[in-house]
mmCIF file of C-alpha atoms and ligand atoms in Angstrom:
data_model
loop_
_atom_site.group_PDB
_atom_site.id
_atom_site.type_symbol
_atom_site.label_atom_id
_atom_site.label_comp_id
_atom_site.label_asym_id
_atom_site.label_seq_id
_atom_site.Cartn_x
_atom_site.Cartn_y
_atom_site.Cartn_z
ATOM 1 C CA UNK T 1114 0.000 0.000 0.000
ATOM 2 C CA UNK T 1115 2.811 2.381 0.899
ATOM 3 C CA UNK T 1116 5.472 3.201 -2.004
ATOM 4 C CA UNK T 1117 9.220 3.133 -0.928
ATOM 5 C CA UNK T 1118 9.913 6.462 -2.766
ATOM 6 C CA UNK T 1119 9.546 9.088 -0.042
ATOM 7 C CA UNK T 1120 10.939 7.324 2.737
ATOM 8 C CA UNK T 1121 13.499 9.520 5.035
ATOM 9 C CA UNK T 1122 12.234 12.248 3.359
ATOM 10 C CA UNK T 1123 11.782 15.757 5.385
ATOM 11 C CA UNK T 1124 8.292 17.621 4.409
ATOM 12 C CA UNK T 1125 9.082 21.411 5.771
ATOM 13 C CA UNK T 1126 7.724 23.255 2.996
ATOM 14 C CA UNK T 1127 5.609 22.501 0.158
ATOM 15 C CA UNK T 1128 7.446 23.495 -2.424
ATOM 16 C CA UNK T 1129 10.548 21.044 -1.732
ATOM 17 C CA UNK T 1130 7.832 18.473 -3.394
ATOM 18 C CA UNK T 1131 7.345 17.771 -6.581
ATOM 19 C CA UNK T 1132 3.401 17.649 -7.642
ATOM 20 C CA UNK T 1133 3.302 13.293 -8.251
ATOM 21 C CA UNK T 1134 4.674 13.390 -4.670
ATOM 22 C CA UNK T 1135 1.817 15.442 -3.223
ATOM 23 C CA UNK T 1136 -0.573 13.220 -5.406
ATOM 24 C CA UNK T 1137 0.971 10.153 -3.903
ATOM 25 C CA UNK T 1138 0.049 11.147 -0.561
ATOM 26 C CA UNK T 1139 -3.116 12.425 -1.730
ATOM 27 C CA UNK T 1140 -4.168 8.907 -2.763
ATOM 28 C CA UNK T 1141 -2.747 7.414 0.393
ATOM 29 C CA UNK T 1142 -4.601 9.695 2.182
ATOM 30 C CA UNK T 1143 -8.190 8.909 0.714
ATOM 31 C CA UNK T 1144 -7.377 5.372 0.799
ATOM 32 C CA UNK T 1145 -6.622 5.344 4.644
ATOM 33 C CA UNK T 1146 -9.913 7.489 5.380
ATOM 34 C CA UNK T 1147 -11.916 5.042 3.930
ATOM 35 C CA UNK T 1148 -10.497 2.411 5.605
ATOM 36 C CA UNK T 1149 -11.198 3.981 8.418
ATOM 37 C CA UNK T 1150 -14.778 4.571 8.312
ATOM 38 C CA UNK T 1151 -14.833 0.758 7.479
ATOM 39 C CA UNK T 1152 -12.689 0.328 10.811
ATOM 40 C CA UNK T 1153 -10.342 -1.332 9.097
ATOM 41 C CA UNK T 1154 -6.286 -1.330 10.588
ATOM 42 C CA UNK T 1155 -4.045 -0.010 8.764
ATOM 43 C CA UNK T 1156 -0.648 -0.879 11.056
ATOM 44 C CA UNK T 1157 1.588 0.859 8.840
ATOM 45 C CA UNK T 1158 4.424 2.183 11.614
ATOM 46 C CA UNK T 1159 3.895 -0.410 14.085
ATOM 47 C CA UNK T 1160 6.336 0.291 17.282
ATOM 48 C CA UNK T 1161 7.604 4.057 15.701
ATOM 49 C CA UNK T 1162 7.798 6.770 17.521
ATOM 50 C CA UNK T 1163 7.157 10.458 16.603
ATOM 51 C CA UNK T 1164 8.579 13.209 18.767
ATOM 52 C CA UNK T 1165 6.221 16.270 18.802
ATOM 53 C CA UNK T 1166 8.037 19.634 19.510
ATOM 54 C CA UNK T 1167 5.783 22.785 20.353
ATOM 55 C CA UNK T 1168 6.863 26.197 20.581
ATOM 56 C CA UNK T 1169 2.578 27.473 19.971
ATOM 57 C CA UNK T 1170 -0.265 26.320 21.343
ATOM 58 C CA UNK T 1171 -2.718 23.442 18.979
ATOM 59 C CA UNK T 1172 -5.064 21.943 19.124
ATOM 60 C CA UNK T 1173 -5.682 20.054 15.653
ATOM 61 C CA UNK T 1174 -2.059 19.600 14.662
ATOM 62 C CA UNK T 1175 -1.171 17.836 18.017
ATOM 63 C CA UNK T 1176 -4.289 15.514 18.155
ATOM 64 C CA UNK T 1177 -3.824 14.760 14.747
ATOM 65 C CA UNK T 1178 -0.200 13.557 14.226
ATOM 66 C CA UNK T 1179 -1.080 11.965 18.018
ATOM 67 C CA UNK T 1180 -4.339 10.183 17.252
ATOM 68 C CA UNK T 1181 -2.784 9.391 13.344
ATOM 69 C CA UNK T 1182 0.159 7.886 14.718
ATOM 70 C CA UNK T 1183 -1.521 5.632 17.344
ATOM 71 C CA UNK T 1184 -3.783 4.431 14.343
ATOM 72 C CA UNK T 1185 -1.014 3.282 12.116
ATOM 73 C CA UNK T 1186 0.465 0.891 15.784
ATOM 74 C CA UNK T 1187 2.934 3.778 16.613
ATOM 75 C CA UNK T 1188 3.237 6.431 19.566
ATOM 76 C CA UNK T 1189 3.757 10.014 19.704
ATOM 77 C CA UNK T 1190 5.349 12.022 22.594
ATOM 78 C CA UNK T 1191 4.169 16.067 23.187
ATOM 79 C CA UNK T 1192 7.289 17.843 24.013
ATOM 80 C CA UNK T 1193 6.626 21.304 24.772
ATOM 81 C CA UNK T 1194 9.590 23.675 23.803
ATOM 82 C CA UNK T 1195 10.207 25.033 27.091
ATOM 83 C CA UNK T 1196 10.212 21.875 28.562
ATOM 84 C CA UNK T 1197 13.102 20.430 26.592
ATOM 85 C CA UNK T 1198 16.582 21.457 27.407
ATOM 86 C CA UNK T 1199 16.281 23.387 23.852
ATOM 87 C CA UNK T 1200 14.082 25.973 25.930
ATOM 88 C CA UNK T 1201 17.723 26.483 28.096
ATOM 89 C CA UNK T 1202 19.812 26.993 24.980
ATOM 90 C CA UNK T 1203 20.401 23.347 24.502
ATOM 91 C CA UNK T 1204 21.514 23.799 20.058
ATOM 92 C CA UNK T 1205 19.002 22.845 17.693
ATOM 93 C CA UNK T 1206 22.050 20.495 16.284
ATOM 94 C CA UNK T 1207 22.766 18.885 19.410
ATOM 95 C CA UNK T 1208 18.422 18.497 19.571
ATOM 96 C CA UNK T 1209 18.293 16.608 16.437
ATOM 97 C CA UNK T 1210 21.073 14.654 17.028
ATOM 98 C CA UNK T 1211 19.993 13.176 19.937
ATOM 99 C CA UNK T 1212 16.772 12.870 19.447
ATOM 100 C CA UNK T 1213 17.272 11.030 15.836
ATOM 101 C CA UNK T 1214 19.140 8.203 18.145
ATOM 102 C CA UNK T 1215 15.406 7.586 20.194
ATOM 103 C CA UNK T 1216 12.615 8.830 17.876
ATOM 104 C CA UNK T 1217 11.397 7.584 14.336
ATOM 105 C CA UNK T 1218 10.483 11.155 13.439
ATOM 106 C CA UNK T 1219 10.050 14.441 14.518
ATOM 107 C CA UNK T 1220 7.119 17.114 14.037
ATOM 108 C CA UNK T 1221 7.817 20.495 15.203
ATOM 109 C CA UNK T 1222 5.786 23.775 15.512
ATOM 110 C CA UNK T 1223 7.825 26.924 15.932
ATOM 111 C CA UNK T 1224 8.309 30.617 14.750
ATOM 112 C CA UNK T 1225 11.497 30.710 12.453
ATOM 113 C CA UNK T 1226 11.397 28.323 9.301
ATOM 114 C CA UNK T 1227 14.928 28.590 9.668
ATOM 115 C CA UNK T 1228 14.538 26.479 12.690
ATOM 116 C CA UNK T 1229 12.671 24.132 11.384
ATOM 117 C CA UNK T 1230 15.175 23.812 8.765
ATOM 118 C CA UNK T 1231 18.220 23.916 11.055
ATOM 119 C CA UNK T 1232 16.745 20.855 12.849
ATOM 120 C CA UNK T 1233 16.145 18.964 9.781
ATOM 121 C CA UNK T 1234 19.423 19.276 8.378
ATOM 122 C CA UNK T 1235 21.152 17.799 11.485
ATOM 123 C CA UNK T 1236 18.010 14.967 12.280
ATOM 124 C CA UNK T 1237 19.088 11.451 10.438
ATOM 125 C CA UNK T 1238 14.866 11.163 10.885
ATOM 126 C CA UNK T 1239 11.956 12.516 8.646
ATOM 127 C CA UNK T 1240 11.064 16.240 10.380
ATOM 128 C CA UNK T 1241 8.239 17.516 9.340
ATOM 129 C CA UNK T 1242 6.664 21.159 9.717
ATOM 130 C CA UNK T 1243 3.775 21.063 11.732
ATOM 131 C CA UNK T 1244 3.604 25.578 11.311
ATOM 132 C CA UNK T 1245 5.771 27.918 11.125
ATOM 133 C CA UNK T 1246 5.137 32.263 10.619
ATOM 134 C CA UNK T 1247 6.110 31.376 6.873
ATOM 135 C CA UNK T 1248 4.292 28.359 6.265
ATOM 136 C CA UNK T 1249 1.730 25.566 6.961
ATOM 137 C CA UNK T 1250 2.311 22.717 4.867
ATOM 138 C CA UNK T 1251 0.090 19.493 6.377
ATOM 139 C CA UNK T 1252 -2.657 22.132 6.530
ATOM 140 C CA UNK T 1253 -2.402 22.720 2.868
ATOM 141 C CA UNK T 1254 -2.376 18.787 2.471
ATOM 142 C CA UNK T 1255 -5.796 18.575 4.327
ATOM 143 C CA UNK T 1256 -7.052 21.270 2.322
ATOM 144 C CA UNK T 1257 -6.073 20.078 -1.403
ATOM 145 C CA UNK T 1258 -7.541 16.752 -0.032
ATOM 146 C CA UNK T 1259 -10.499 18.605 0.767
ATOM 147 C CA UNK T 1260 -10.636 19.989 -2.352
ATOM 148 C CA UNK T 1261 -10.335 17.074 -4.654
ATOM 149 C CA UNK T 1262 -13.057 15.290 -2.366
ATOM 150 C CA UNK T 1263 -15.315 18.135 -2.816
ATOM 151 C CA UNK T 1264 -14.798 18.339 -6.823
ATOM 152 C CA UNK T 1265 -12.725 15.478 -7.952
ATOM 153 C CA UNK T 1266 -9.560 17.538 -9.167
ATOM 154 C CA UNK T 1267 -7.588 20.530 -8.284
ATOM 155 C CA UNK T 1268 -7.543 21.548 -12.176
ATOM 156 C CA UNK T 1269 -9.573 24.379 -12.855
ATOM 157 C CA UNK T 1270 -11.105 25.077 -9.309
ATOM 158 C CA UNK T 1271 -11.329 28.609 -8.683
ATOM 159 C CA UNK T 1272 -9.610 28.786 -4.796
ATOM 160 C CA UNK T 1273 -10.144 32.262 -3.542
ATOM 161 C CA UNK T 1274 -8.031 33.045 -0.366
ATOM 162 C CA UNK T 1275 -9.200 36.439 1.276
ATOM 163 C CA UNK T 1276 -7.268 38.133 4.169
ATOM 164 C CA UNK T 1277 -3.576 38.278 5.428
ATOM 165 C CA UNK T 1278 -0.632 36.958 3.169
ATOM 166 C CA UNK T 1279 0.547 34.704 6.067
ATOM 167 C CA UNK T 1280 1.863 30.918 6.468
ATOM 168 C CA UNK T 1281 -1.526 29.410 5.729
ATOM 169 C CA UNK T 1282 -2.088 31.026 2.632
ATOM 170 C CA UNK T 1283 1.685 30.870 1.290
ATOM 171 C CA UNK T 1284 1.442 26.619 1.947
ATOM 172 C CA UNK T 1285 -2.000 26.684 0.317
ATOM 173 C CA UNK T 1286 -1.237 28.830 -2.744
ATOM 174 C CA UNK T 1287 2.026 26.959 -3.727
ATOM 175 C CA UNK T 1288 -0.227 23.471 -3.309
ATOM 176 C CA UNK T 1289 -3.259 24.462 -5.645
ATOM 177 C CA UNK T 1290 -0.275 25.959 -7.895
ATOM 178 C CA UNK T 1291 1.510 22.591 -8.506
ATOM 179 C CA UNK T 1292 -2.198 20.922 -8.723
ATOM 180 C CA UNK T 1293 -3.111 22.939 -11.542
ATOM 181 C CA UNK T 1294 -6.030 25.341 -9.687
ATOM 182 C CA UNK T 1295 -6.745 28.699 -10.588
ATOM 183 C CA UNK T 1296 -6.118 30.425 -7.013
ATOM 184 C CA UNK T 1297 -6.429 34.058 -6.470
ATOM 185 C CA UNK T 1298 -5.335 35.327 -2.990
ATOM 186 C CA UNK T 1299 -7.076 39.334 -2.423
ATOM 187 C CA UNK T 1300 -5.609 41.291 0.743
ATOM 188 C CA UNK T 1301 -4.899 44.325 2.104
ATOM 189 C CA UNK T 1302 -1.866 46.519 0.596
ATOM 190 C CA UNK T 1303 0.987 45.864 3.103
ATOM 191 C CA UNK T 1304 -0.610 42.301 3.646
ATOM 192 C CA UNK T 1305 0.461 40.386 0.595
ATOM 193 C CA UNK T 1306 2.235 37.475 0.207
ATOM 194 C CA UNK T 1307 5.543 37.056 0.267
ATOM 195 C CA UNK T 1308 6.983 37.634 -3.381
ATOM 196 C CA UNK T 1309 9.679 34.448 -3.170
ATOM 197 C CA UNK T 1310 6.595 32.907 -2.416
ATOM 198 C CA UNK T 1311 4.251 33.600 -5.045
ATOM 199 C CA UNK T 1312 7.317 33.317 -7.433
ATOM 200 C CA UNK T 1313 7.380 29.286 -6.014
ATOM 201 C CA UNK T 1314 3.676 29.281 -7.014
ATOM 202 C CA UNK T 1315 4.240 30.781 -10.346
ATOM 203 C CA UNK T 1316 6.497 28.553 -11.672
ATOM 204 C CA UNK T 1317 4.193 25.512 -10.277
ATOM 205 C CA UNK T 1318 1.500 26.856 -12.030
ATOM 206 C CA UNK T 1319 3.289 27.417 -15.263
ATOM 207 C CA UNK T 1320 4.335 23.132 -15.150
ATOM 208 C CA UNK T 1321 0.678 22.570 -13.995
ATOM 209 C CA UNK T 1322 -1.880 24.686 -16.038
ATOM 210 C CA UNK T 1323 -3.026 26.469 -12.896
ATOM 211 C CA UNK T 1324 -2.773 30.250 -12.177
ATOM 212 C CA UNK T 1325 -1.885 32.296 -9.574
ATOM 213 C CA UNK T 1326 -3.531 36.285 -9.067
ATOM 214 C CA UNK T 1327 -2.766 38.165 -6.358
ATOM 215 C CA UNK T 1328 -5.502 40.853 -5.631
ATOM 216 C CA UNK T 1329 -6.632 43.981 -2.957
ATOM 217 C CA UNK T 1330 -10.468 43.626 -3.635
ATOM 218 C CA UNK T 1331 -12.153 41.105 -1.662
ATOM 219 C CA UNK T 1332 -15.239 40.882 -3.915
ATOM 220 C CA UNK T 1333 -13.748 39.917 -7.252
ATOM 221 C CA UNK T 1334 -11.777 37.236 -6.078
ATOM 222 C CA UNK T 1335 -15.180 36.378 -4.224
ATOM 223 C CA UNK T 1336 -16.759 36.497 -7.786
ATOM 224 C CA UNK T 1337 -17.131 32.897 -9.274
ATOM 225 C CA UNK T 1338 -15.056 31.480 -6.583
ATOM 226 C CA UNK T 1339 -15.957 27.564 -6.148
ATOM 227 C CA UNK T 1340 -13.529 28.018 -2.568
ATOM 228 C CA UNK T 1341 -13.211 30.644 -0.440
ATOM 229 C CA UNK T 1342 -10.797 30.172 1.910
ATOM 230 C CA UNK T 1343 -9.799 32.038 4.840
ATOM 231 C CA UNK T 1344 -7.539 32.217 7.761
ATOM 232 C CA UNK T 1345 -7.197 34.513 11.290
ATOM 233 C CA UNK T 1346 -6.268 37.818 10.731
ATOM 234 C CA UNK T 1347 -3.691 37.864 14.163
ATOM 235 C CA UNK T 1348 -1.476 34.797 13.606
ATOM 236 C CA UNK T 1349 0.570 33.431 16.498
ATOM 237 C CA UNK T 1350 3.096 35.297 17.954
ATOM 238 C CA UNK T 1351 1.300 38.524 16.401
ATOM 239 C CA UNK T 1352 -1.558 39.481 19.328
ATOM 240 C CA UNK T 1353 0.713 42.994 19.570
ATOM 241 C CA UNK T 1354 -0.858 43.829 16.143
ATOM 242 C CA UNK T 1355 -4.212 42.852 16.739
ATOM 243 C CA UNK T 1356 -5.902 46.046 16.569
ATOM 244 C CA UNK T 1357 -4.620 47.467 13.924
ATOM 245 C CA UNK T 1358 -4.850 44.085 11.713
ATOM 246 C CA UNK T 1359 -9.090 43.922 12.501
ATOM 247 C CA UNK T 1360 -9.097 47.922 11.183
ATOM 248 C CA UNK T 1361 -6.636 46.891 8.084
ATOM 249 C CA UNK T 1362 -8.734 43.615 7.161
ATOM 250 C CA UNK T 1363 -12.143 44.579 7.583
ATOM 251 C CA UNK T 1364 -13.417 44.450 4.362
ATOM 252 C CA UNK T 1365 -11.986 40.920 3.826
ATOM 253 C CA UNK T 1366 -14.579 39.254 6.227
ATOM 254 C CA UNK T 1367 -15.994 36.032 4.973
ATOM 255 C CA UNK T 1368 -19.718 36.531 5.030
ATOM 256 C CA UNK T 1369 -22.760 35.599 4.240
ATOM 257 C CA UNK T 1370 -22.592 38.278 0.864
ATOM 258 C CA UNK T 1371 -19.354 37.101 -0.011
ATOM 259 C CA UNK T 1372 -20.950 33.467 -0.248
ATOM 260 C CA UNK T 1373 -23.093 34.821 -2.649
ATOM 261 C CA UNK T 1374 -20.988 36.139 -5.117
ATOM 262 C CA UNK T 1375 -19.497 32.262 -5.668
ATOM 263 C CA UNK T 1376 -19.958 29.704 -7.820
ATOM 264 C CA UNK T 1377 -22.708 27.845 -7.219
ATOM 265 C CA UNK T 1378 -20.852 24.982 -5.979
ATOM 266 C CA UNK T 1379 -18.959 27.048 -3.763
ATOM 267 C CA UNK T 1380 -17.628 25.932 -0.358
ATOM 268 C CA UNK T 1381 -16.262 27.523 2.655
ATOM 269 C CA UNK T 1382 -13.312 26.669 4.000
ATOM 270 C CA UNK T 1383 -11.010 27.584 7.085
ATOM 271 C CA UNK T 1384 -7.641 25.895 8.934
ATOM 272 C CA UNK T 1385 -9.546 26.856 12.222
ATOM 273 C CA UNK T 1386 -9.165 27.977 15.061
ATOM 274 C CA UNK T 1387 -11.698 30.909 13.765
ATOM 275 C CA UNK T 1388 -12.520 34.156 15.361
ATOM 276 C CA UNK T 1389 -16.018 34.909 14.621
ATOM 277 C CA UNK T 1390 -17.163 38.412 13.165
ATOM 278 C CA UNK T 1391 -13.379 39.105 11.966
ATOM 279 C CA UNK T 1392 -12.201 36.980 9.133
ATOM 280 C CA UNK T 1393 -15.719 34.784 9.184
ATOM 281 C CA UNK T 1394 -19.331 34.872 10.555
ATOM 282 C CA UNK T 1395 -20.422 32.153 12.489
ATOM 283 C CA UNK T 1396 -23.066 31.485 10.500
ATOM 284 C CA UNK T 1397 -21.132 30.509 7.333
ATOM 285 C CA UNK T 1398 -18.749 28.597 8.901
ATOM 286 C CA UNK T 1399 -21.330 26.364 10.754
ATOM 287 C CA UNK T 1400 -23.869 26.835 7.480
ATOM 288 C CA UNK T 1401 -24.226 24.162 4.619
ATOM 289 C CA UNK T 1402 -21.364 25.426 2.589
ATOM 290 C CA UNK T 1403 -18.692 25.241 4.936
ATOM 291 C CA UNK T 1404 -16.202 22.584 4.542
ATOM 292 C CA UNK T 1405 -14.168 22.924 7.069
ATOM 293 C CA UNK T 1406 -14.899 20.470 9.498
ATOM 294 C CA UNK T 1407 -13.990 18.484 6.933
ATOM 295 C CA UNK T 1408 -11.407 20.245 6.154
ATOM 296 C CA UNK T 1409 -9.638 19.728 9.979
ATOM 297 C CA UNK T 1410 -10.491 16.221 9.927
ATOM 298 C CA UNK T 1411 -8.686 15.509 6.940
ATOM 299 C CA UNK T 1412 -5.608 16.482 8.751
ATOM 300 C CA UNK T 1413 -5.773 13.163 10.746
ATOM 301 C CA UNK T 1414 -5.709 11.245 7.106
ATOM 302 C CA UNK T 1415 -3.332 13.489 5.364
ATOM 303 C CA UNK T 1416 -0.871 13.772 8.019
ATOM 304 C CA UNK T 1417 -1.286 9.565 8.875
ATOM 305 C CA UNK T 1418 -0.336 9.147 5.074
ATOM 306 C CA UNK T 1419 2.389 11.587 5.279
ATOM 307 C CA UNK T 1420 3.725 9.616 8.170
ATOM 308 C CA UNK T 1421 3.297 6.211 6.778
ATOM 309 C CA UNK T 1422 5.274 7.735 3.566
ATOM 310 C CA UNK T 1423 8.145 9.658 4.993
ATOM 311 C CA UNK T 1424 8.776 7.371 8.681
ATOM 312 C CA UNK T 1425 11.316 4.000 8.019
HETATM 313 N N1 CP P 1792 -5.183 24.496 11.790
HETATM 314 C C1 CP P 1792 -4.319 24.240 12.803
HETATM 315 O O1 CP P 1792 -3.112 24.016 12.594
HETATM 316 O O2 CP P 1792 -4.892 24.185 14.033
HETATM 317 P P1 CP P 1792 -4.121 24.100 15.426
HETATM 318 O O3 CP P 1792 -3.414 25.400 15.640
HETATM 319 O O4 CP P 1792 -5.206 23.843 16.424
HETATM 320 O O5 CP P 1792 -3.140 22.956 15.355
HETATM 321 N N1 NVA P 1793 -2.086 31.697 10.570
HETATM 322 C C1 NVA P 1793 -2.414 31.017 11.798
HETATM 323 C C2 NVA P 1793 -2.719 29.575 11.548
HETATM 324 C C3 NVA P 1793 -3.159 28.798 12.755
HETATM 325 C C4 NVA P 1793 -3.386 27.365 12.474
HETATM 326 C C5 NVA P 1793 -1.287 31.181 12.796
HETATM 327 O O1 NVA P 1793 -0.121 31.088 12.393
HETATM 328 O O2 NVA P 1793 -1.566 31.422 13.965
#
């Protein structure tokens, strides 16, 4: 069931993968859901372990990758950053290296991406980003799962992200890019992607079919969208901002009028957690078009398949 080809790999951004790879887990990923509505065991890392390091609060990503990894026969450990000798100045090197010598994997949730990169270079053991401020990469599995459940195919969807340029919308972008989407991102001025980023997403698109449109008006990305997608305007580690971020993204709300300027087919969708009357109204999230409950239990599948992929 699970393909030798992406074993020992490191998944830290989406972009290090190539668009068959993404598929591959895709597949995996639908496969293992079904099973498991059919409560059927899929054992895959029987006896591996997968060290969890926080440095932000979660609550999907850490029962995810914990519940996912006890499915598949394995176990996961929740190592808070401060509680590791790392949160005393411990290196990242000397982190990795010791913690390759006990641990199958690692998943880690932290501010820098440099980090997160730092750690995989010196870990002999898959790492995989589980968020950082530039990017969310097993959330933007979940979601182009979600996605292709929803409609069969990333190619031609119209994916409308509305709101800040941040790490959700950077992962998801470059995913519906190298699926062959037609994404359109609309924010503020001052609150666009980052242009490395959309560069990445470009040249995806270019291989794929797909397109990439970066916008400031809310309403005609809204226009014909078939998802719109959208995330917290204060990310983590940004609460100083807060105020000023509600006046500057205002008119980016997900609403109940924005909903009606999509595609018929339209869904909603959101990483969650969501803070009601800024970026989304209660009422759409919770109302027939939303997806995203979906959408954050598909992280359980999408991460187990990553797992059963990338641990030995
Ligand atoms: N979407 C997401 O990553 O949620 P958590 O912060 O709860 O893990
Ligand atoms: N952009 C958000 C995503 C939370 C899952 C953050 O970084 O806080």
């Amino acid at each position: 069931m699970v393909s030798a080809q992406l074993k020992g790999r490191h998944f830290l951004r989406v972009n290090d993968w190539e668009a068959a790879d993404l598929v591959t887990v895709l597949d995996l990923a639908d496969r293992l859901k079904a099973r498991y509505k059919q409560r059927v065991e899929d054992r895959l890392l029987e006896g591996r372990t997968l060290g969890m390091i926080f440095t932000k609060p979660s609550t999907r990503t850490r029962v995810s990758f914990e519940v996912g990894i006890s499915h598949l026969g394995g176990t996961a450990l929740y190592l808070s950053a401060n509680d590791l000798q790392l949160g005393r100045g411990e290196t990242i090197r000397d982190t990795a290296s010791v913690l390759s010598r006990y641990l199958d994997g690692i998943m880690i949730r932290t501010f820098h991406q440099s980090d997160v990169d730092e750690l995989a270079q010196h870990a002999d053991i898959p790492v995989i980003n589980g968020l950082t401020d530039d990017f969310h990469p097993c959330q933007a599995l979940a979601d182009v799962m979600t996605i292709r459940e929803r409609f069969g195919q990333l190619e031609g969807v119209r994916v409308a992200y509305l709101g800040d340029g941040n790490n959700v919308c950077h992962s998801l972008m470059v995913a519906c890019a190298k699926l062959g989407a037609t994404f359109v991102a609309a924010t503020p001025e001052g609150y666009e992607a980052e242009e490395e980023v959309v560069g990445w997403a470009r040249a995806a698109a270019e291989e794929s079919g797909g397109s990439v449109e970066l916008l400031h008006d809310p309403e005609v990305a809204a226009t014909d969208a078939d998802v719109l997608y959208t995330d917290v305007w204060t990310s983590m580690g940004q609460d100083e901002e807060r105020e000023q971020r509600i006046r500057d993204l205002q008119a980016f709300r997900l609403d109940g009028h924005t909903l009606s300027m999509a595609s018929e087919r339209a869904v909603v969708m959101h990483c969650l957690p969501a803070h009601y009357d800024e970026e989304v109204t209660e009422d759409v999230l919770h109302g027939e078009r939303s997806a995203a409950w979906d959408q954050a239990e598909n992280r359980l599948h999408a991460q187990k398949a990553l797992m059963a992929l990338v641990i030995r």
